[in-house]
Coordinates of C-alpha atoms in Angstrom, one line a residue:
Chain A
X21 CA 32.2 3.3 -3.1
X22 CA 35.3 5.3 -2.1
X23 CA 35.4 8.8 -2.3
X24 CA 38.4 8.3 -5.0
X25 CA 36.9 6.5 -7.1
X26 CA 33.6 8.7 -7.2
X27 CA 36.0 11.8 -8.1
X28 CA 37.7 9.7 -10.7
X29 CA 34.0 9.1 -12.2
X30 CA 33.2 12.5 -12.1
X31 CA 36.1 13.6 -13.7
X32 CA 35.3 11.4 -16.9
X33 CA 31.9 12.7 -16.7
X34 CA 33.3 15.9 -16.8
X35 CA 35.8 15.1 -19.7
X36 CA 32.6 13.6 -22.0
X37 CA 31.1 16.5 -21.5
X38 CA 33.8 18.8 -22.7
X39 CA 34.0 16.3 -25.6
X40 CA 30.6 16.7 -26.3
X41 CA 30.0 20.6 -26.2
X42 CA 33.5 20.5 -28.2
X43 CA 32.0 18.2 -30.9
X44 CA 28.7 20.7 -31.4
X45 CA 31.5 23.4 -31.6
X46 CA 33.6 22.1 -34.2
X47 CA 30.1 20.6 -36.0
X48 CA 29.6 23.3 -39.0
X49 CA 26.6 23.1 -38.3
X50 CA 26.0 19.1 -39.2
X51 CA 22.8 18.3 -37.8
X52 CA 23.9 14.9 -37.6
X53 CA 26.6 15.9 -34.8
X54 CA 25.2 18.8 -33.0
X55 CA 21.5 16.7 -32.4
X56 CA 23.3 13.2 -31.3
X57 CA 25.7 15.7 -29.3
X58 CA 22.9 16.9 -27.7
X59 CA 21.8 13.6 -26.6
X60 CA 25.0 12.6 -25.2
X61 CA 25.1 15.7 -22.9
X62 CA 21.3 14.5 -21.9
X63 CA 22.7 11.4 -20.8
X64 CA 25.5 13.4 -19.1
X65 CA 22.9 15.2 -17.2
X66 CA 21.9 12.1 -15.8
X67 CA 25.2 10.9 -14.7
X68 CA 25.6 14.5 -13.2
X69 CA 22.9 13.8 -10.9
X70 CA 23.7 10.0 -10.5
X71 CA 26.9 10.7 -9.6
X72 CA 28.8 14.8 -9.5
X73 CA 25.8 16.3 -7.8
X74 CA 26.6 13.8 -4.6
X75 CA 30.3 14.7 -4.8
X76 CA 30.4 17.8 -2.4
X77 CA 28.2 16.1 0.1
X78 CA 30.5 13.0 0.3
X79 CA 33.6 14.9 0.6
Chain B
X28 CA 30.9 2.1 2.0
X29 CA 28.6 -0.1 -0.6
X30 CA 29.7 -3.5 -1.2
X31 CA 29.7 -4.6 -4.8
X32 CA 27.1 -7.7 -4.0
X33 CA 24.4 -5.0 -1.9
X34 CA 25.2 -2.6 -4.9
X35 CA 23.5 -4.8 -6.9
X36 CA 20.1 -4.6 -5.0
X37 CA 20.0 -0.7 -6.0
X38 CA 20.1 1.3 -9.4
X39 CA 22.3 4.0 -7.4
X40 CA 23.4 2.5 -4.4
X41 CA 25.0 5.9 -3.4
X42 CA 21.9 7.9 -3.7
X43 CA 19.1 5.3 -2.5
X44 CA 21.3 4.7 0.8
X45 CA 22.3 8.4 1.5
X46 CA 21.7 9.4 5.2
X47 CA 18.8 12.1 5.5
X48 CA 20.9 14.6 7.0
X49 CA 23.0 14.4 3.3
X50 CA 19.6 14.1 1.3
X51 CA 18.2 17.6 2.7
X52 CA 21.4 19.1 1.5
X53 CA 21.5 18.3 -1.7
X54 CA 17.8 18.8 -1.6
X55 CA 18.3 22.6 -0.9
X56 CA 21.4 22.6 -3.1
X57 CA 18.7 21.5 -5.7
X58 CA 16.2 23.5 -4.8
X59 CA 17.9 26.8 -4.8
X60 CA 19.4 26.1 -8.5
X61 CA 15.9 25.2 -10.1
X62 CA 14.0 28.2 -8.3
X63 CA 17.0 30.5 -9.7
X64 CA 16.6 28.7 -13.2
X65 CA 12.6 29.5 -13.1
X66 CA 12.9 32.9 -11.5
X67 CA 15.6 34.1 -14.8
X68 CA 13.8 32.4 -17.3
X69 CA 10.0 32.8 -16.9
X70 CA 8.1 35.9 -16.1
X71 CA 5.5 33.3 -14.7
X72 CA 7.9 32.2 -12.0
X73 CA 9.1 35.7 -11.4
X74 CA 6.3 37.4 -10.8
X75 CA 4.8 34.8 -8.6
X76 CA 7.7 35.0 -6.4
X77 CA 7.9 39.0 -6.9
X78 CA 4.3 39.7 -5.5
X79 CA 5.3 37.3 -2.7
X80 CA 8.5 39.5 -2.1
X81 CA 10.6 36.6 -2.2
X82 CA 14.1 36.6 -4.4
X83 CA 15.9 33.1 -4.7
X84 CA 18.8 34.5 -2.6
X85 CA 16.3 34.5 0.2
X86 CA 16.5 30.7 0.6
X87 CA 19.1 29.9 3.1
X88 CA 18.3 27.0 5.0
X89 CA 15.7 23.6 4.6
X90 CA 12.7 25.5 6.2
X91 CA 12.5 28.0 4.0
X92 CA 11.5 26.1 1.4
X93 CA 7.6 26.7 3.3
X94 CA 8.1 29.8 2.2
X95 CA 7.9 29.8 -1.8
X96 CA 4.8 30.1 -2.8
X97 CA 2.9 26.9 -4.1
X98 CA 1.6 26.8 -8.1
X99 CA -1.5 25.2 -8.1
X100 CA -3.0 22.9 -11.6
X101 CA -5.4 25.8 -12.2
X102 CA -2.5 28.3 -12.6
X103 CA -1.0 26.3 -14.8
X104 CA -4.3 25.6 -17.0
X105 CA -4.6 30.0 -17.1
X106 CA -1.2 30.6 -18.6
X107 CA -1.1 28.3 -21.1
X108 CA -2.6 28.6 -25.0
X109 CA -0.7 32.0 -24.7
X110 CA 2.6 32.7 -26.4
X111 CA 4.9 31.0 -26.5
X112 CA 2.7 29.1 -28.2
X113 CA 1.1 26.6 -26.8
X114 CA 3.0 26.5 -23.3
X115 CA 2.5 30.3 -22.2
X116 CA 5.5 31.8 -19.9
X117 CA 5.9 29.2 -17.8
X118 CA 8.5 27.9 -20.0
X119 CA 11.8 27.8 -19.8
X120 CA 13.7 26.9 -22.5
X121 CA 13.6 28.2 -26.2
X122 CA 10.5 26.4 -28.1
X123 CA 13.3 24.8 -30.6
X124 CA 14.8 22.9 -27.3
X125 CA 11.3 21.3 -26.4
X126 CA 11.1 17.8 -28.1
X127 CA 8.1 16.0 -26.4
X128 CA 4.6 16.9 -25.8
X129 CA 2.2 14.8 -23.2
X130 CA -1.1 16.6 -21.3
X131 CA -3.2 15.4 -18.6
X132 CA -5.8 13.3 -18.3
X133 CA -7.9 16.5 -17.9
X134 CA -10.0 14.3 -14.8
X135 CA -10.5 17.3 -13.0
X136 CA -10.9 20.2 -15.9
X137 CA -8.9 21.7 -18.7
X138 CA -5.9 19.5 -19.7
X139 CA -2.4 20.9 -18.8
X140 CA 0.3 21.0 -21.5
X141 CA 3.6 19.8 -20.7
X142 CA 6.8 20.0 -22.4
X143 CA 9.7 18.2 -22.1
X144 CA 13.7 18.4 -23.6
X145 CA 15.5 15.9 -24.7
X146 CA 16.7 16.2 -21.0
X147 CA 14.1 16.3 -19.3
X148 CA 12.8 12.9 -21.0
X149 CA 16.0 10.8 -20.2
X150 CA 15.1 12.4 -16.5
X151 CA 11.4 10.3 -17.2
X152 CA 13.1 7.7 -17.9
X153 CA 16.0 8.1 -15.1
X154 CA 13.3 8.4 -12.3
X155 CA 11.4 5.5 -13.5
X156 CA 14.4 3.2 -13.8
X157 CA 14.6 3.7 -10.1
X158 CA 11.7 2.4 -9.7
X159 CA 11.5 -0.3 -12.1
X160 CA 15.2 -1.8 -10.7
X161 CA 13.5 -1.7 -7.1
X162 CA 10.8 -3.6 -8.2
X163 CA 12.9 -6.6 -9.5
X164 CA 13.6 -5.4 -13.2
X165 CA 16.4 -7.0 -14.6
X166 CA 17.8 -7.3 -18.5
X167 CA 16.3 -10.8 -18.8
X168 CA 13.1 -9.4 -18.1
X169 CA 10.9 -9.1 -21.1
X170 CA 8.6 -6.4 -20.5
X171 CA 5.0 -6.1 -22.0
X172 CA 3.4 -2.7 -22.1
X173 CA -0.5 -2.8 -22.9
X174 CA -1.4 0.9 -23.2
X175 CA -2.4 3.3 -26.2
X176 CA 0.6 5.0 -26.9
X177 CA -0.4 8.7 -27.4
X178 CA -0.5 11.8 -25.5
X179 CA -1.1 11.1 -22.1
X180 CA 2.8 10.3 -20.2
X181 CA 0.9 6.9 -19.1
X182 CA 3.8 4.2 -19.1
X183 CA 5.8 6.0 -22.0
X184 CA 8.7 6.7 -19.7
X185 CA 8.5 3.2 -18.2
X186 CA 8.9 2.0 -21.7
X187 CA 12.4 3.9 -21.8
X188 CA 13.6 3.1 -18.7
X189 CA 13.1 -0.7 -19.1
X190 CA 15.0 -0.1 -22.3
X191 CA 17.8 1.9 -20.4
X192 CA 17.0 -1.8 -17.6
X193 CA 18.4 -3.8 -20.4
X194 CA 14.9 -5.5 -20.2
X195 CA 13.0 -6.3 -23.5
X196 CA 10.7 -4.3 -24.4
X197 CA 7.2 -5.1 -26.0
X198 CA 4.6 -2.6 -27.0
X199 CA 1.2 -3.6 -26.9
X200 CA 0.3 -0.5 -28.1
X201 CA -3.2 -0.8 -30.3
X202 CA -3.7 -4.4 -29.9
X203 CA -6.9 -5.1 -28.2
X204 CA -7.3 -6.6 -25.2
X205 CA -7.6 -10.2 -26.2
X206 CA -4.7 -9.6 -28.8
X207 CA -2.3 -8.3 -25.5
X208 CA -3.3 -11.2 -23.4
X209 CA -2.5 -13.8 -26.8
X210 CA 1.0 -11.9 -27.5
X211 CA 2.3 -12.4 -23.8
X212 CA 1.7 -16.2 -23.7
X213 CA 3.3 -16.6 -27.5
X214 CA 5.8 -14.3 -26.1
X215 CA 6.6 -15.7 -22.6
X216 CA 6.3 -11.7 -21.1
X217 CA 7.5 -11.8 -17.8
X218 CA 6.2 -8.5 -16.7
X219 CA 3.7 -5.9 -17.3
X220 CA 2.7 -2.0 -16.6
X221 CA -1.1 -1.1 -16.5
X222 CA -3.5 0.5 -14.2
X223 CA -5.3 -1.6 -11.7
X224 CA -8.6 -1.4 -13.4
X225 CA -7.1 -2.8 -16.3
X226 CA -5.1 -5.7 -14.7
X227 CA -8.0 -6.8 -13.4
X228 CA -10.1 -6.0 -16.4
X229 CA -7.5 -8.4 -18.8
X230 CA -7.5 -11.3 -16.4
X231 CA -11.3 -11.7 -16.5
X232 CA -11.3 -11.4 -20.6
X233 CA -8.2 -13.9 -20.4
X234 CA -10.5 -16.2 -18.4
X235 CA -14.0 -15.5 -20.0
X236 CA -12.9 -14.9 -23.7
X237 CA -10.0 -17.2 -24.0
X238 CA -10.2 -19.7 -21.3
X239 CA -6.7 -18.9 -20.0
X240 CA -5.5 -18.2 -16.3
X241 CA -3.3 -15.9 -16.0
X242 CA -1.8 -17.6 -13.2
X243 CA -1.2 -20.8 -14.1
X244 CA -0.9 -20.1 -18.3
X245 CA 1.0 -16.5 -18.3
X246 CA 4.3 -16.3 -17.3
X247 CA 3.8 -12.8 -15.8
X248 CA 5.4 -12.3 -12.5
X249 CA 5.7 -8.7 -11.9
X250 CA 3.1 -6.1 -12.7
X251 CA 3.8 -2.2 -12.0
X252 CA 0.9 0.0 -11.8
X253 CA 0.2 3.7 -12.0
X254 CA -2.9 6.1 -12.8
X255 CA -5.3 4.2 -10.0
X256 CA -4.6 3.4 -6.3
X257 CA -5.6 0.1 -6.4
X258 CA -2.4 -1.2 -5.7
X259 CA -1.8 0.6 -2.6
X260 CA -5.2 -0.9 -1.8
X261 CA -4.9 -4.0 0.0
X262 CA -8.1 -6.0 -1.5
X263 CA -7.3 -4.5 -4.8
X264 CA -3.6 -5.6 -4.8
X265 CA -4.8 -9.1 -3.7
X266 CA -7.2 -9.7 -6.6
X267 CA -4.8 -8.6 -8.9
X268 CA -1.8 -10.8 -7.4
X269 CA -4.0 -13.6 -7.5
X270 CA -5.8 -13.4 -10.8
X271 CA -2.2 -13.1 -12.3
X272 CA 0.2 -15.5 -9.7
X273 CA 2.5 -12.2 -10.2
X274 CA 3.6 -9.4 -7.5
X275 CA 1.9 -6.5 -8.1
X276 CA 3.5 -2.9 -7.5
X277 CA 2.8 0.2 -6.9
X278 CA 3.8 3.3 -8.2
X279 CA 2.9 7.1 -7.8
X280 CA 3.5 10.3 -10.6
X281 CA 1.9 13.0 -12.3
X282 CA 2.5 14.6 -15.8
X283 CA 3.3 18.3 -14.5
X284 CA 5.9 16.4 -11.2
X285 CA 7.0 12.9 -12.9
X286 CA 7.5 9.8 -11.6
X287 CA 8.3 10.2 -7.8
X288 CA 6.8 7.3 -5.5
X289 CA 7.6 3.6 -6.0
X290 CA 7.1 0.4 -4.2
X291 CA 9.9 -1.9 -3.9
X292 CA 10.1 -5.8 -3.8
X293 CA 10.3 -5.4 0.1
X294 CA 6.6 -4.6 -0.3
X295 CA 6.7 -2.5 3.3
X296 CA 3.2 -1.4 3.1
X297 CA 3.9 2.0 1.4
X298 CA 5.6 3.8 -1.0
X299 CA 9.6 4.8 -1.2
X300 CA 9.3 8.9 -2.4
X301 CA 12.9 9.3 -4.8
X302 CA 14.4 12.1 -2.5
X303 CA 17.2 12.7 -4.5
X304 CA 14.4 13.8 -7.5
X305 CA 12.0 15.1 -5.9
X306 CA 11.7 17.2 -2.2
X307 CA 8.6 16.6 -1.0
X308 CA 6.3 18.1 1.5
X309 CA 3.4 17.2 3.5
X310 CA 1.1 20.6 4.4
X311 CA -1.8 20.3 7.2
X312 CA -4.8 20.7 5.2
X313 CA -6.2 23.2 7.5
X314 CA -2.9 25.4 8.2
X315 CA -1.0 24.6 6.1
X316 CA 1.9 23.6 8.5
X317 CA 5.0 21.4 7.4
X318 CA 4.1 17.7 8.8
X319 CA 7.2 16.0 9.1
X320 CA 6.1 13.6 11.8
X321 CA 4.4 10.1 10.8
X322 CA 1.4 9.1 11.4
X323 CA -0.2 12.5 10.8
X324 CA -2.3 13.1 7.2
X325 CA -1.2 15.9 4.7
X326 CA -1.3 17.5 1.2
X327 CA 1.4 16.6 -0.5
X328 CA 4.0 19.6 -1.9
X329 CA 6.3 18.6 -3.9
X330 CA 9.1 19.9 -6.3
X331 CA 11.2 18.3 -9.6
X332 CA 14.5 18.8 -8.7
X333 CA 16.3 18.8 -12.0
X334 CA 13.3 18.9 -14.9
X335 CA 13.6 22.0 -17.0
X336 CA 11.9 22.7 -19.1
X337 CA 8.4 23.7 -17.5
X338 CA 9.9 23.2 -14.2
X339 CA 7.6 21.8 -11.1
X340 CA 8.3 23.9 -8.4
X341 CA 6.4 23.6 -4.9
X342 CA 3.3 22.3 -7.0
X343 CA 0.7 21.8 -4.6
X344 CA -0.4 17.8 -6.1
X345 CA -3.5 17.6 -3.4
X346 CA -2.9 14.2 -3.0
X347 CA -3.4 13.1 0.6
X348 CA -0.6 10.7 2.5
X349 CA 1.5 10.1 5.7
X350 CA 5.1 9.6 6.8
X351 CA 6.0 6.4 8.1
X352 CA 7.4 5.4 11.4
X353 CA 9.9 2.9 10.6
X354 CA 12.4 2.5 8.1
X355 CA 12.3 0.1 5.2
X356 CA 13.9 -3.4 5.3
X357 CA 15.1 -2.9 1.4
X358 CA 17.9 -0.3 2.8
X359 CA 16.5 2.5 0.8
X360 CA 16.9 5.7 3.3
X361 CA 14.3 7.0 0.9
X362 CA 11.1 7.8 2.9
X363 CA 7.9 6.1 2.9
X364 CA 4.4 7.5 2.6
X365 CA 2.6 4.7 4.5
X366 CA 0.0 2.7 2.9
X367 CA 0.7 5.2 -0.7
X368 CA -1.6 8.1 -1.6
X369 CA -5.3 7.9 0.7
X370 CA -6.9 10.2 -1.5
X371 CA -6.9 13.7 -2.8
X372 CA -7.8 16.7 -0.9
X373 CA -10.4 17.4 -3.9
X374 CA -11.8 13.8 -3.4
X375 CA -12.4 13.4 0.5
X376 CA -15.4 14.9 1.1
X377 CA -17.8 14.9 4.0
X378 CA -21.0 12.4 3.0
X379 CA -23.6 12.7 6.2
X380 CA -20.7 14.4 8.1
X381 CA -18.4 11.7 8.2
X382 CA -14.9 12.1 6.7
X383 CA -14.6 9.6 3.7
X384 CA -12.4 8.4 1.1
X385 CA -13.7 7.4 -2.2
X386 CA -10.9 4.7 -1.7
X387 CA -12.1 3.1 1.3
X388 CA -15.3 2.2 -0.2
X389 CA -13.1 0.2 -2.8
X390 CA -11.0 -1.4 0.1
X391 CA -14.3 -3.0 1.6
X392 CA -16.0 -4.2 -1.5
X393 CA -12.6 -5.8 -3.1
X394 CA -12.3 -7.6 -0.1
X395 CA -15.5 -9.5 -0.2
X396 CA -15.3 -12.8 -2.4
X397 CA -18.3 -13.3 -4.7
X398 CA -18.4 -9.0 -5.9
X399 CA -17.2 -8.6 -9.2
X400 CA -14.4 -6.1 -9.5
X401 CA -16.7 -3.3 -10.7
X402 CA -18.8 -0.8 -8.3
X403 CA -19.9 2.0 -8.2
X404 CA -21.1 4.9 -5.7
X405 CA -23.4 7.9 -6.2
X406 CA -23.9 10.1 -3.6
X407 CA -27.3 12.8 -3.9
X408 CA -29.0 15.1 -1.9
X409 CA -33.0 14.2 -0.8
X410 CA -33.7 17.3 0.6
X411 CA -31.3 18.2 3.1
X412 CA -29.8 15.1 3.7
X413 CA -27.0 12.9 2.2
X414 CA -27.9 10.0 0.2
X415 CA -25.4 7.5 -0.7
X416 CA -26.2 4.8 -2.8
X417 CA -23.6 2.0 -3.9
X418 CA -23.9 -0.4 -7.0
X419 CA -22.1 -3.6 -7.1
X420 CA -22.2 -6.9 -9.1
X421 CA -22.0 -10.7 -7.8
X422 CA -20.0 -12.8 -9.4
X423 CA -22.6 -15.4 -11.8
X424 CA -21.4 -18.2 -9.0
X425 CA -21.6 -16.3 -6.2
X426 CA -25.5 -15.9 -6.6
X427 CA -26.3 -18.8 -3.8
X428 CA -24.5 -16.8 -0.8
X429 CA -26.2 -13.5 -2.6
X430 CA -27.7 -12.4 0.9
X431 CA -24.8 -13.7 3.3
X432 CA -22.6 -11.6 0.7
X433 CA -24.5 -8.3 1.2
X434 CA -24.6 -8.8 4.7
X435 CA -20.9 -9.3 5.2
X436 CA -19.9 -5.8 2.7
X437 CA -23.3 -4.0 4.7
X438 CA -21.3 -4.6 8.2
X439 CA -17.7 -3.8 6.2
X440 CA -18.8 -0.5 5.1
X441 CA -20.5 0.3 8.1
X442 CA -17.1 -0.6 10.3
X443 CA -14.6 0.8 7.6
X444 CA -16.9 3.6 6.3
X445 CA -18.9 4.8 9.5
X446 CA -21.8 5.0 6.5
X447 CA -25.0 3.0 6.0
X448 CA -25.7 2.9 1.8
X449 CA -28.4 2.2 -0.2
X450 CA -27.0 -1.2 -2.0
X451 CA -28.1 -2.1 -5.4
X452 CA -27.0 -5.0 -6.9
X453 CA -26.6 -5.3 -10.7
X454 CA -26.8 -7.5 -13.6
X455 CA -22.9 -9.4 -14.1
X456 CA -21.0 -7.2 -16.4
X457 CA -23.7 -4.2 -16.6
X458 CA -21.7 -1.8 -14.7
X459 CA -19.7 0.9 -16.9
X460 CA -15.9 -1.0 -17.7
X461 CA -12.9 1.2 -17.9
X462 CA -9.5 0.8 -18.9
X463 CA -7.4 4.2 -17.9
X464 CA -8.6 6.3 -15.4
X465 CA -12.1 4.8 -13.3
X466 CA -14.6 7.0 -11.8
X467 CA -16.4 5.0 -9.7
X468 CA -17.0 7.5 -7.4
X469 CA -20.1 10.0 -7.8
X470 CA -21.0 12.8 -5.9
X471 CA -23.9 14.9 -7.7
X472 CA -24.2 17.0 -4.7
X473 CA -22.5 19.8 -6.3
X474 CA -24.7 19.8 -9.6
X475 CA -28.0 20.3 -7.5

């Protein structure tokens, strides 16, 4: 895996992330966004540590 | 550089293959950040590392990890039951962010409460995906999970992370046992999670109850087990992988660390520990000193990296293992522990003077054809002296070799064990039968 393409995936990870915290923003209040918000930016943790956390070290 | 085809071999490739020197610094990166995260968020965690006049800052470089103080289980049995309610001030997250509840087994006292986020469960299920994917899992694997679904972490997380596999997931939750065994052959399972005790304990109901073999009439092929350490047991792992025709591997977690020890299909005689989760430590038992060295014996120390919510943090696990020389053929840069977790520092006690292992005794009589699977060994004071006494059980057929038998596991235990026992032999099936955690082992010493 080229360094390029890891930055490239963590700057998608970065931009779901922003979509998500965005969503719970502009929620109201719907419990229906703001929970399954909250599980995307669980799975985003993940790829953090998959993938972001490693980027620094690589570089 | 991974190449797409060795890619394949590894859930991350990048992680899984990254060169020690890169591992301990993301290690300390890690570190630092989760003892800042405890040390602003729980007054448990502050004042531990106030009275030892130590502020996060402090940690600068890899060795002064050492210097944190270590949380022991009985420190986090005292501060729980207290506000917050039920977790005490260990936690650290708002109650409204904790979604999952599991406690220990409570083996050795008061259960421990854990909570969990949403986070911190897709973690459970992140670590054990590693684990699972070096063990062969693959999304046409359909996976069949015979374990009571309740409080105790158990395989829960192994449920998920076959899920997050792509694998099929089956969950043989309150079937019985002969119910489980039916359900994989209608089903075809192709693999299966469940302590070693209970491996073996469903092949001899297939074969006595139902008159299947699970060798020749299952279609199970791998078996991940957890809770016991049978499978790191040579004899134990044999019985198993012959009872079932299936490869059976090992795996090694607690509720308060998680999932951080796994066998892979290189099978390399010990168990991979998932450095990128979890920095791990093994301490002299005496001193105390950092053993980095293989072939040396020490308590393992060990930290969760990234789990949040009641965060691990140099938890001292007093499970017993060693680093191993050589490197494993499976590419993982991931260390070994050789030959898994011996023992715990609470179990290995002296027995006449001699240093022993409650799993050697298991080693020796699962290696001798014509025992039954069950044993168990009492050890009592007569005056001043040790007294050891060990039960075991011949298989119905084996009762024409009966005295060649005890001869051959006498000689065993006296070359494995450095012991002589009083050997009692039992009725087939009289000895207790467990399905989660066995305690074969019994030393009354203690209680007079």
């Amino acid at each position: 895996m080229s360094p390029t393409k890891l930055k490239k995936m963590d700057t998608r990870i970065k931009k779901i992330k922003k979509a998500a915290l965005e969503l719970k923003e502009f929620s109201g209040g719907i419990q229906a966004v703001d929970q399954n918000a909250s599980r995307i930016l669980a799975s985003v943790k993940m790829l953090e540590i998959n993938i972001s956390d490693i980027l620094d070290l690589r570089s | 550089m991974v190449r797409k085809k060795e890619a394949e071999n590894y859930w991350n490739p990048i992680v899984e293959t990254l060169p020690i020197e890169k591992m301990k610094e993301l290690q300390l990166k890690k570190f630092k950040n989760i003892v800042q995260w405890a040390y602003d968020r729980s007054k448990f965690h502050r004042k531990l590392y106030q009275e030892a006049g130590l502020e996060p800052g402090d940690i600068k470089s890899y060795e002064d990890v050492a210097r944190v103080p270590k949380v022991e289980k009985a420190m986090m049995r005292d501060i729980q039951r207290k506000d917050p309610f039920p977790y005490g001030d260990a936690l650290c997250v708002p109650l409204e962010e904790v979604t999952e509840f599991r406690q220990t087994s409570g083996t050795t006292g008061t259960p421990v409460y854990q909570p969990d986020t949403w986070q911190d469960w897709e973690w459970w299920a992140e670590c054990w995906a590693y684990l699972l994917y070096a063990q062969g899992y693959r999304s046409m694997d359909r996976v069949f999970l015979p374990f009571g679904y309740n409080i105790f972490v158990a395989f829960w997380a192994g449920h998920y992370a076959a899920e997050k596999i792509g694998c099929e997931v089956v969950p043989g939750g309150v079937l019985d046992t002969e119910a489980r065994i039916l359900k994989i052959q209608e089903l075809k399972a192709t693999a299966m999670m469940a302590t070693p005790t209970y491996v073996l304990g469903m092949a001899d109901t297939a074969r006595k109850k139902l008159g299947i073999d699970p060798a020749k009439d299952l279609t199970i092929r791998k078996i991940t087990c957890a809770g016991e350490p049978g499978a790191s047991i040579s004899s134990t792992k044999q019985r198993m992988e012959e009872a079932w025709g299936a490869k059976v591997y090992d795996h090694v977690g607690a509720t308060e660390i998680g999932a951080w020890g796994f066998e892979c299909t290189s099978q390399p005689g010990g168990l991979h520990v998932n450095e990128a989760f979890f920095l791990t430590q093994l301490e002299d038992i005496e001193t105390g000193e950092t053993i980095e060295e293989p072939g040396r014996k020490g308590k393992i120390v060990i930290t969760a990296l990234d789990r949040i919510a009641q965060p691990c943090i140099r938890f001292d696990s007093k499970d017993v293992a060693e680093w191993a020389k050589d490197p494993c053929p499976c590419g993982r840069t991931f260390r070994i522990i050789k030959g898994g977790v011996v023992g715990r520092a609470d179990d290995i006690t002296k027995i006449k003077g001699v240093l022993i292992a409650p799993s050697a005794i298991e080693e020796v009589v699962r290696s001798i054809k014509g025992l039954s699977n069950e044993f168990e060994a009492v050890v009592i004071k007569k005056g001043d002296l040790d007294d050891i006494t060990l039960k075991i059980e011949l298989f119905p057929d084996a009762e024409g070799s009966r005295e060649t038998i005890l001869n051959q596991l006498r000689d065993q235990l006296r070359l494995k064990t450095n012991l002589g026992y009083n050997i009692e032999v039992h009725p087939y099936n009289s000895l207790p039968r467990y399905e989660v955690k066995a305690k074969r082992f019994k030393d009354l010493r203690k209680h007079g």
